[in-house]
CSV table of C-alpha atoms in Angstrom, one decimal:
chain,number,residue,atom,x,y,z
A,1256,UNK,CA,-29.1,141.3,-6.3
A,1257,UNK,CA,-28.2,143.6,-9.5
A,1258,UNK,CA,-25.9,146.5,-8.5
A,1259,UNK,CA,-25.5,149.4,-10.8
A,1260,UNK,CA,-22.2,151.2,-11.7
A,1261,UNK,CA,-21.1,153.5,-9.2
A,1262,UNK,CA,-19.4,156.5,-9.8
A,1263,UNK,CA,-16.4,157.2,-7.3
A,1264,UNK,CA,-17.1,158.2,-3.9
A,1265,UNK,CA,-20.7,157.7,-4.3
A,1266,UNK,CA,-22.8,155.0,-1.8
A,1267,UNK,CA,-25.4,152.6,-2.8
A,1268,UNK,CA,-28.6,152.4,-1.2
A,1269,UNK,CA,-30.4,148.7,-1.4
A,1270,UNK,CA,-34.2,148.4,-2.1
A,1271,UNK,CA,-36.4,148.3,0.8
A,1272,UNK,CA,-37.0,144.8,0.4
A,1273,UNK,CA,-33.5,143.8,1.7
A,1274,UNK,CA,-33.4,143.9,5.7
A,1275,UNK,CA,-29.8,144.5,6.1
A,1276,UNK,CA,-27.7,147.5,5.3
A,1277,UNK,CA,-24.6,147.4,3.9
A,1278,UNK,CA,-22.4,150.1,3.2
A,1279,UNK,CA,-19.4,150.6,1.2
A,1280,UNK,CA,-16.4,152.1,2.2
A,1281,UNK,CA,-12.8,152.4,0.7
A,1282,UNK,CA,-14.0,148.7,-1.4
A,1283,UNK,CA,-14.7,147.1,1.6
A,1284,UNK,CA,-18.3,145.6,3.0
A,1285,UNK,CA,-18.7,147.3,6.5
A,1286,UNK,CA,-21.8,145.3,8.7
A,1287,UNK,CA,-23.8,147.3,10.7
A,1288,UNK,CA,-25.2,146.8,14.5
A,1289,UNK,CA,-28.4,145.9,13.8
A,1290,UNK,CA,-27.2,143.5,10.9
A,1291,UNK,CA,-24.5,141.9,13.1
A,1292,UNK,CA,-27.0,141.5,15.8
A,1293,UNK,CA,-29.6,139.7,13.9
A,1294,UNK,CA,-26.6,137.6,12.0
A,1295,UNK,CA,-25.7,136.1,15.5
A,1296,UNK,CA,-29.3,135.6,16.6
A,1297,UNK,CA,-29.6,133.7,13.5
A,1298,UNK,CA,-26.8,131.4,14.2
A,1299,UNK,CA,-27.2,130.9,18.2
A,1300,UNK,CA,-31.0,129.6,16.8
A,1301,UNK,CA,-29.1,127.2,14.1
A,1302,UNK,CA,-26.1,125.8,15.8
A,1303,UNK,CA,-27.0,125.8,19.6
A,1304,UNK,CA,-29.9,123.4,18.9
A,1305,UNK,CA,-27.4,121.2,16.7
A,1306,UNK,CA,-24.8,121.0,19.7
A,1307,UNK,CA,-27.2,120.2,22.1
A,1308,UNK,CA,-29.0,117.1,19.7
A,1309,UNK,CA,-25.5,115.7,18.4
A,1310,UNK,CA,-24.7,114.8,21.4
A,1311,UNK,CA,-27.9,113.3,22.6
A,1312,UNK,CA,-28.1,111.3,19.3
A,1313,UNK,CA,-25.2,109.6,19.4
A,1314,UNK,CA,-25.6,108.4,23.3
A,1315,UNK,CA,-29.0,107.7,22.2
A,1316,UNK,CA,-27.7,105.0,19.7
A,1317,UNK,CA,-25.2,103.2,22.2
A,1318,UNK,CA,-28.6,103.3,24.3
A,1319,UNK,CA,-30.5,102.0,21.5
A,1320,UNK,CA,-27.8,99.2,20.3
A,1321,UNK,CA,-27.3,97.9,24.2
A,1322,UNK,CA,-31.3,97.7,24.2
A,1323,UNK,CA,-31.9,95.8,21.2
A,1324,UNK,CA,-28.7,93.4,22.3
A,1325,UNK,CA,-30.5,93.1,25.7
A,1326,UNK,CA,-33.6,92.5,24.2
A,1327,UNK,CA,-32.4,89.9,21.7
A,1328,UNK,CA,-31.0,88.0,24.5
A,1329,UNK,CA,-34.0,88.3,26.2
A,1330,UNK,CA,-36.4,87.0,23.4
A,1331,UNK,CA,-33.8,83.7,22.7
A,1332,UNK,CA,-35.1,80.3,23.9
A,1333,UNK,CA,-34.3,80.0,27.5
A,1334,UNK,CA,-32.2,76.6,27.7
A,1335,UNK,CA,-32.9,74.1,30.3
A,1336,UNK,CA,-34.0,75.9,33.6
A,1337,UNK,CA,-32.0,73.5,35.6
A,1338,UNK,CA,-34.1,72.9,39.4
A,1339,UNK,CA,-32.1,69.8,40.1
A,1340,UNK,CA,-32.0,68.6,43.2
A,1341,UNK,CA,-28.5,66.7,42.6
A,1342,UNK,CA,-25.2,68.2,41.5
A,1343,UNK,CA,-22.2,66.3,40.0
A,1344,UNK,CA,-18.7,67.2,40.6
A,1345,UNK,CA,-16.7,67.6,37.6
A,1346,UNK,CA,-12.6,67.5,37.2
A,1347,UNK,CA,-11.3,69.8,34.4
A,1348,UNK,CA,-8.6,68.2,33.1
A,1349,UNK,CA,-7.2,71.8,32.2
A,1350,UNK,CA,-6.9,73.2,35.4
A,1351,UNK,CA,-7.6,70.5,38.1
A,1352,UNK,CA,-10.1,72.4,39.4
A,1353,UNK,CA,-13.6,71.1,40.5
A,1354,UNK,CA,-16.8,72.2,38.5
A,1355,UNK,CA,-19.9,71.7,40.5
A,1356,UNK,CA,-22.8,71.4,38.3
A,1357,UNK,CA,-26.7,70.8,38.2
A,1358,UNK,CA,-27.5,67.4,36.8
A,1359,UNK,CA,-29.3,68.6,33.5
A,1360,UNK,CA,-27.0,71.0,32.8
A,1361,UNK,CA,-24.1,68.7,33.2
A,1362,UNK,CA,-26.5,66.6,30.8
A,1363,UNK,CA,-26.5,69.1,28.6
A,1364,UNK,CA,-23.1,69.6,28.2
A,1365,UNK,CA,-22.0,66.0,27.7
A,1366,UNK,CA,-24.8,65.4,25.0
A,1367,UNK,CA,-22.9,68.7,23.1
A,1368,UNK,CA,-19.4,66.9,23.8
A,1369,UNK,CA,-20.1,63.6,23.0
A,1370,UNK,CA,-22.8,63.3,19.7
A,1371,UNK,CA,-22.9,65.6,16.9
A,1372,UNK,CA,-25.3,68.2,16.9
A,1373,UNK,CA,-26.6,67.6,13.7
A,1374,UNK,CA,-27.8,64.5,14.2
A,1375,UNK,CA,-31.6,63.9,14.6
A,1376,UNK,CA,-33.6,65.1,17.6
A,1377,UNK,CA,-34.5,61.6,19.1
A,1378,UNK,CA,-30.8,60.2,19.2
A,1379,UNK,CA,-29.7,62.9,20.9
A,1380,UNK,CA,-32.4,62.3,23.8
A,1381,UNK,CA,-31.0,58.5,23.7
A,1382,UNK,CA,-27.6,60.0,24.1
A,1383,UNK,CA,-29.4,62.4,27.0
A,1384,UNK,CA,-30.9,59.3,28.8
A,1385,UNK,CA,-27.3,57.1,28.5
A,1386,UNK,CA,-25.7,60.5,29.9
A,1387,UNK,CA,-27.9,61.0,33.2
A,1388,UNK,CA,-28.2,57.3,33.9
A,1389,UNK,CA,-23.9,56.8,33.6
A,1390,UNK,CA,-23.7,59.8,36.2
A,1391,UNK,CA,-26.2,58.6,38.2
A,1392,UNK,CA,-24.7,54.9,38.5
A,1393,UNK,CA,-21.1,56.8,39.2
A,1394,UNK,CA,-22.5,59.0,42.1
A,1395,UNK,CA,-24.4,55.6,43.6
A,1396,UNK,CA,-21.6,53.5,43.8
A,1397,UNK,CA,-18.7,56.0,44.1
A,1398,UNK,CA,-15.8,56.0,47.1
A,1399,UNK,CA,-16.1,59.0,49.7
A,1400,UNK,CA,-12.7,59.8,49.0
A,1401,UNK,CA,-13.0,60.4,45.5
A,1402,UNK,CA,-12.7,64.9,45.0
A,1403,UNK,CA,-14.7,64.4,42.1
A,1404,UNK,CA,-17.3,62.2,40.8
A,1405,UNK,CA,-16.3,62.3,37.2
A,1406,UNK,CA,-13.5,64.0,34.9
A,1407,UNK,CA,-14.3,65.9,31.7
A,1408,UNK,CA,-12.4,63.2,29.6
A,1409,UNK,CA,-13.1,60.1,27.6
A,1410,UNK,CA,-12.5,58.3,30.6
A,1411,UNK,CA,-15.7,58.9,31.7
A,1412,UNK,CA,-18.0,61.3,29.7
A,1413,UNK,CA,-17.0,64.5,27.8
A,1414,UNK,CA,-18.1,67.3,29.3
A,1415,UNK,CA,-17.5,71.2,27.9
A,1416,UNK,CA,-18.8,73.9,29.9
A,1417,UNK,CA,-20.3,76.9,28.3
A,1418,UNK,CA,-17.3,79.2,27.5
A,1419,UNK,CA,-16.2,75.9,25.6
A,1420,UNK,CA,-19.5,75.4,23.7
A,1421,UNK,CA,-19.7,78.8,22.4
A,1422,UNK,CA,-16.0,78.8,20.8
A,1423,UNK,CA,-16.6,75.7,19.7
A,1424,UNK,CA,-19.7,76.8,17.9
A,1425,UNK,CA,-19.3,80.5,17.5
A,1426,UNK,CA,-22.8,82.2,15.6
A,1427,UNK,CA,-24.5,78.7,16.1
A,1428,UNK,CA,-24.5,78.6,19.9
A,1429,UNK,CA,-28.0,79.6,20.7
A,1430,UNK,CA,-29.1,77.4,18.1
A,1431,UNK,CA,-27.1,74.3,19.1
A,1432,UNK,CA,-28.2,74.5,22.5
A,1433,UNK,CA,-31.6,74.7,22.2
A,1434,UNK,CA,-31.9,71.9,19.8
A,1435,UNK,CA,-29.4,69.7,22.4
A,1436,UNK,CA,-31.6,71.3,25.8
A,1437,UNK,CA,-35.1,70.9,24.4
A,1438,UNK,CA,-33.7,66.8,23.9
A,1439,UNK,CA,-32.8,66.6,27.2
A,1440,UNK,CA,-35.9,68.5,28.6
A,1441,UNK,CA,-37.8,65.5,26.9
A,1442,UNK,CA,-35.9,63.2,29.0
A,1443,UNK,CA,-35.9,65.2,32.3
A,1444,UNK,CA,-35.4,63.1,34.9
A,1445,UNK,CA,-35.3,59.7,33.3
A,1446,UNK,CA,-32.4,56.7,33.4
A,1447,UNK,CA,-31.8,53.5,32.1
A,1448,UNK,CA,-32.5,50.3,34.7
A,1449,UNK,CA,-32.4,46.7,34.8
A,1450,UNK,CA,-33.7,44.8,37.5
A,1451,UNK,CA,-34.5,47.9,38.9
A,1452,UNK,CA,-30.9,49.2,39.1
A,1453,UNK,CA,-29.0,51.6,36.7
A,1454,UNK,CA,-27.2,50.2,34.0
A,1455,UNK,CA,-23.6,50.9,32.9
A,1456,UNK,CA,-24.5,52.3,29.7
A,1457,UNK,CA,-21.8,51.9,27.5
A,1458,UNK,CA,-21.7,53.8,24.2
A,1459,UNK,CA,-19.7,54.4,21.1
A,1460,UNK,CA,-19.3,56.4,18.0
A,1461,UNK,CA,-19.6,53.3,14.9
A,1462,UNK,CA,-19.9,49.8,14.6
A,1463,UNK,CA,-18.2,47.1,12.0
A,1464,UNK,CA,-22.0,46.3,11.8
A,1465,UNK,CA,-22.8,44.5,14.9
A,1466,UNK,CA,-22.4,45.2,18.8
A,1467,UNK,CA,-19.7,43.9,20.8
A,1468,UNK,CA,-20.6,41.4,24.3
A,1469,UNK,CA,-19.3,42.7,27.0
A,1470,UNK,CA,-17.2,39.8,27.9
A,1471,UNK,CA,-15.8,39.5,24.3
A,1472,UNK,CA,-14.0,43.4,25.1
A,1473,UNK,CA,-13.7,43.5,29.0
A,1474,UNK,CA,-14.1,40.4,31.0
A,1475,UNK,CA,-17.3,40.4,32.9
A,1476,UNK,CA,-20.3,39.3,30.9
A,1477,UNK,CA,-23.1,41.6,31.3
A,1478,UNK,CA,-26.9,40.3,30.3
A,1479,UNK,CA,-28.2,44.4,28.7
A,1480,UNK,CA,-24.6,44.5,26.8
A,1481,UNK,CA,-25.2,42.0,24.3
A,1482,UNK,CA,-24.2,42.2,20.4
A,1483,UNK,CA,-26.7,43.4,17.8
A,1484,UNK,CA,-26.8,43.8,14.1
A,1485,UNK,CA,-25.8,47.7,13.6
A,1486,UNK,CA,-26.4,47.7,9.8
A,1487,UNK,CA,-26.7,52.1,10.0
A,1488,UNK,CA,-23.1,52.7,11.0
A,1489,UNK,CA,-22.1,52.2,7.2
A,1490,UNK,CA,-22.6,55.6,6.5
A,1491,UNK,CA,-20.5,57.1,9.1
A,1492,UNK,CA,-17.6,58.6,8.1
A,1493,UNK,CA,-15.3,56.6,10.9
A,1494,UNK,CA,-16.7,53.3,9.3
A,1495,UNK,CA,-13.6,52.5,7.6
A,1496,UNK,CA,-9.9,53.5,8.2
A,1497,UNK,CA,-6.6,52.4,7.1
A,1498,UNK,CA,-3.1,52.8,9.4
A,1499,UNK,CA,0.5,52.0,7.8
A,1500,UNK,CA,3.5,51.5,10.7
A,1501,UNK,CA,6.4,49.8,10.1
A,1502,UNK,CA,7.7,46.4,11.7
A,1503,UNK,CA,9.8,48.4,13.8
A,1504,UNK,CA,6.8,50.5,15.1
A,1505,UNK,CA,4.9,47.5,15.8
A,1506,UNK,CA,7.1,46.2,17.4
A,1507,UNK,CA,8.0,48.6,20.1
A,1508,UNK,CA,4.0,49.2,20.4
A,1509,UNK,CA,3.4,45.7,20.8
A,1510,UNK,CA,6.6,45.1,22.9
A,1511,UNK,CA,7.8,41.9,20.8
A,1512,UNK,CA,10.4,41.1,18.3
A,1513,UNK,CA,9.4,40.4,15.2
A,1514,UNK,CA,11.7,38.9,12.0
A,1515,UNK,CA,12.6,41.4,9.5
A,1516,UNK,CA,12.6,40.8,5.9
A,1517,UNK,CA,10.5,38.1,5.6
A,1518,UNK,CA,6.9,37.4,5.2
A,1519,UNK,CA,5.1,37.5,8.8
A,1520,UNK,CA,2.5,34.4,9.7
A,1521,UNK,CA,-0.3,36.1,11.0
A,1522,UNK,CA,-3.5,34.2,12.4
A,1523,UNK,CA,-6.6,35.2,14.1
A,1524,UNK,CA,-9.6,34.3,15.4
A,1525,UNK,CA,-12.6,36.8,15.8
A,1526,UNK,CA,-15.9,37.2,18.2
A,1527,UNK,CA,-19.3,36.9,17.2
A,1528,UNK,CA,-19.3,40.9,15.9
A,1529,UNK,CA,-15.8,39.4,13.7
A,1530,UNK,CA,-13.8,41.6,15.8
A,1531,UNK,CA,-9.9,40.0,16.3
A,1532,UNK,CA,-10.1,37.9,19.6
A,1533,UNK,CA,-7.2,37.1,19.5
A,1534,UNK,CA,-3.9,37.3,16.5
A,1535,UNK,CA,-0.3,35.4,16.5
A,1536,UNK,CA,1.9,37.5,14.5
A,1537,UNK,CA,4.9,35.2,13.8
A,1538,UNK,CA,4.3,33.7,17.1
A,1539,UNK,CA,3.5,36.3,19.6
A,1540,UNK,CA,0.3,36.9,20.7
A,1541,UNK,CA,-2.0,39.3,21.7
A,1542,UNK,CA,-6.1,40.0,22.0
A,1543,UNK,CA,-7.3,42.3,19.4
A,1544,UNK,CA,-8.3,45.0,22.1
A,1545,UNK,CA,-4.4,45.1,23.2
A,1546,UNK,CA,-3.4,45.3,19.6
A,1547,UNK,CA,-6.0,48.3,18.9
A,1548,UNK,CA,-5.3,50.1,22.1
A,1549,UNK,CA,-1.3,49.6,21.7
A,1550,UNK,CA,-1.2,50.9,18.3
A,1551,UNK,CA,-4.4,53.6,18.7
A,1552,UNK,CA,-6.6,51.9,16.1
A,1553,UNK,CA,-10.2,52.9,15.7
A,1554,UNK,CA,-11.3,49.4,16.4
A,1555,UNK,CA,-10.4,45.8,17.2
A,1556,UNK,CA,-12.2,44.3,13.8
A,1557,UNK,CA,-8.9,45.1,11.7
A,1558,UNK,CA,-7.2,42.9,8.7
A,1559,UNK,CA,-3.3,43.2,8.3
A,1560,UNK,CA,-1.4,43.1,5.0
A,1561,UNK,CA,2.2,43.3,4.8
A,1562,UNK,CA,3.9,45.0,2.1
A,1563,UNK,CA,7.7,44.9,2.7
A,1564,UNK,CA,8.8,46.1,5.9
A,1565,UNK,CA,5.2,47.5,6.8
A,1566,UNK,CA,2.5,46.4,8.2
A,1567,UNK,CA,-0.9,48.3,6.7
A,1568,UNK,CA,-3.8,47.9,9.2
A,1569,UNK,CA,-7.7,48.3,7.8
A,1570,UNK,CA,-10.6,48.7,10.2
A,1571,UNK,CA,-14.0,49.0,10.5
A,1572,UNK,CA,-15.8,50.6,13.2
A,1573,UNK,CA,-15.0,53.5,15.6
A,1574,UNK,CA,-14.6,52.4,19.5
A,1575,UNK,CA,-15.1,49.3,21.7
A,1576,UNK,CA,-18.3,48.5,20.0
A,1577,UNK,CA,-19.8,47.3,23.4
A,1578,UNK,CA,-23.3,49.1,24.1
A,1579,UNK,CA,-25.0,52.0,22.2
A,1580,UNK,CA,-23.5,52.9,18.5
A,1581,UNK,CA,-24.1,56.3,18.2
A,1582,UNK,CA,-23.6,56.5,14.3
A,1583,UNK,CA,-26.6,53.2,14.8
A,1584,UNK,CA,-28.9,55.7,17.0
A,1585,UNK,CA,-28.6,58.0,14.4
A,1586,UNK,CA,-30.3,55.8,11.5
A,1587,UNK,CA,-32.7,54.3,13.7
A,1588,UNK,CA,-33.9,57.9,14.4
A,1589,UNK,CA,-33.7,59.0,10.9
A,1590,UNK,CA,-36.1,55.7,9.9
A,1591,UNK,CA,-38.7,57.1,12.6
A,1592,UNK,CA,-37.5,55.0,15.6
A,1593,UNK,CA,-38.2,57.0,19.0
A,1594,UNK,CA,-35.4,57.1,21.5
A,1595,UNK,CA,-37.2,54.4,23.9
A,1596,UNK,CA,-37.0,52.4,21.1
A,1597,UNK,CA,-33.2,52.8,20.2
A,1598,UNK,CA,-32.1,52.5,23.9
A,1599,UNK,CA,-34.4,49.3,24.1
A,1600,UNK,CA,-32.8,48.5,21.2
A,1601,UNK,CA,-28.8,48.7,22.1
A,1602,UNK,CA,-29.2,47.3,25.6
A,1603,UNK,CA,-31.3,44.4,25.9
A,1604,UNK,CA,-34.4,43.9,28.3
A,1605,UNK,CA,-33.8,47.1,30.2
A,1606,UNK,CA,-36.4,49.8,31.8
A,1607,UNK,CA,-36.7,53.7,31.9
A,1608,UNK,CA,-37.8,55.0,34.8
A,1609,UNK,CA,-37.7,58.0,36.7
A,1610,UNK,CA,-34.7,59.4,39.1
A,1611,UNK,CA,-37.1,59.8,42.1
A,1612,UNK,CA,-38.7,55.9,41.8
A,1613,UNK,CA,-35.4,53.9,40.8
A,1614,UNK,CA,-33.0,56.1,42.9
A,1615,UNK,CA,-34.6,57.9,45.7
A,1616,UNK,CA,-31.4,58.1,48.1
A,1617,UNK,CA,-29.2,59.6,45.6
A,1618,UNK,CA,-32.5,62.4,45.5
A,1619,UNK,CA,-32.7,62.6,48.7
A,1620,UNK,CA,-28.6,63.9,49.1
């Protein structure tokens, strides 16, 4: 609004088409009742709604946020609904305390321990059926007074439970699990036999190219453990390895004197895989699976060069080699083989078959 000059003293009037009066007195604005009244009505209609939303907005997206978290847990792909009608025992190394757990589930968790997620969909349900059937045969012919049927470890199977799996694979969890659960759903139920009892289903992470017997490792001979060519495990990354150690370390591993300074004979003769059988290093001897398990080698088909005072050991292969090469299951399944055929494959003239046919007492705990 224009005002005009006022002379002293004088008081200006505004046009009628301004609804408030204001008057002027000694150079200050004085408001009136009515204008006073109708300033607060105003702002009690402007402000009052705006406290009351505020607050209802911001609760309303905490509401909003735990809703769409609750429904986006609620839309991902249930895992295995585990109905088992047997539980295995577990010891956690950890804490010495004893996990009970539903069979599938435990399955589950061992197939995410022991083989790499990654690796195609029909190794990891041969990995699923050697799993279930190695329980299984523990839980048949197990003593009453063991407090737990297996441990968590390599001694028997590796097992993580779910607080594990989900560090381990942080943002991927979901999606790791129900790649590893739907491979195990295909295998529900199902274990390894021969002769119409479970097999000891050994397994390993990668051949020197061939399978191990069983009696060339332990000292049983076992007809399903048999070598076989394993020409896939080339590509794994624990094909090849070299270890250095130094006389001295070799010796105290090996727990034998060996000369210093001078060139070491060393002599071996090897299985039908060409794994070491057995080695004379200047004169003591040993099998190859005491050297590799003495000095922590990848495998027992190892070359040694000397080079001074050290001793450099080269391997191939990654384990006992006895059984199923997981690295080997791998390629098969990535050439189109189905996991029937792989476990056929790696243990020789054996059946699969259902928990409730092959071992109906061990359903019936």
């Amino acid at each position: 609004m224009k005002l005009r000059t006022l002379k002293k003293s004088s008081t200006f009037v505004p046009s009628q088409k301004h609804h408030m009066s204001i008057n002027l007195e000694k150079g200050r604005l004085k408001w009136s009742v009515p204008t006073i009244f109708i300033l607060g009505l105003v702002a009690m209609i402007l402000v009052i709604p705006t406290m009351i939303v505020v607050p209802f907005i911001s609760k309303g997206e905490v509401l909003s946020q735990s809703i769409d978290k609750q429904q986006s847990e609620k839309d991902a792909k249930p895992l295995v609904e585990d109905d088992s009608a047997v539980e295995v025992s577990v010891m956690r190394t950890q804490t010495s305390q004893v996990e009970d757990v539903p069979l599938e589930t435990y399955v589950t968790r061992v197939v995410a321990g022991e083989m790499p997620v990654e690796f195609e969909t029909e190794a990891l349900k041969a990995q699923a059926l050697a799993a279930r059937t190695y329980i299984v045969n523990q839980m048949l012919y197990q003593k009453e007074e063991e407090v737990s049927n297996v441990t968590d470890t390599i001694q028997d199977q590796v097992y993580k439970d779910d607080m594990e799996l989900r560090q381990k694979w942080g943002k991927n969890y979901q999606k790791n699990m129900e790649k590893i659960s739907a491979a195990v759903l295909a295998t529900k139920g199902q274990i390894i036999t021969y002769n119409n009892k479970p097999i000891t289903p050994q397994f390993f992470s990668t051949s020197n190219g061939f399978t191990e017997n069983s009696e060339d490792y332990w000292t049983n001979e076992i007809p399903y453990l048999r070598s076989v060519p394993s020409p896939w495990d080339e590509v794994s990354p624990y094909y090849l390895d070299q270890e250095t150690f130094t006389i001295e370390e070799v010796e105290k591993a090996l727990g034998t004197n060996l000369p210093n300074n001078q060139k070491l004979s060393i002599e071996a003769t090897r299985t039908k895989s060409k794994r070491v059988e057995q080695i004379n290093i200047a004169g003591a001897k040993f099998s190859g699976r005491e050297v590799r398990e003495k000095l922590k080698l990848r495998s027992n088909d190892f070359t040694i060069e000397q080079k001074n005072n050290y001793l450099i050991f080269t391997t191939k292969g990654n384990g006992h080699g006895v059984g199923m090469s997981q690295y080997g299951a791998n390629g098969m399944a990535q050439e189109g083989k189905t996991y029937e055929e792989i476990i056929k494959y790696y243990y020789k003239d054996v059946e699969i078959n259902n928990m409730d046919e092959a071992v109906p007492a061990l359903v019936m705990k």
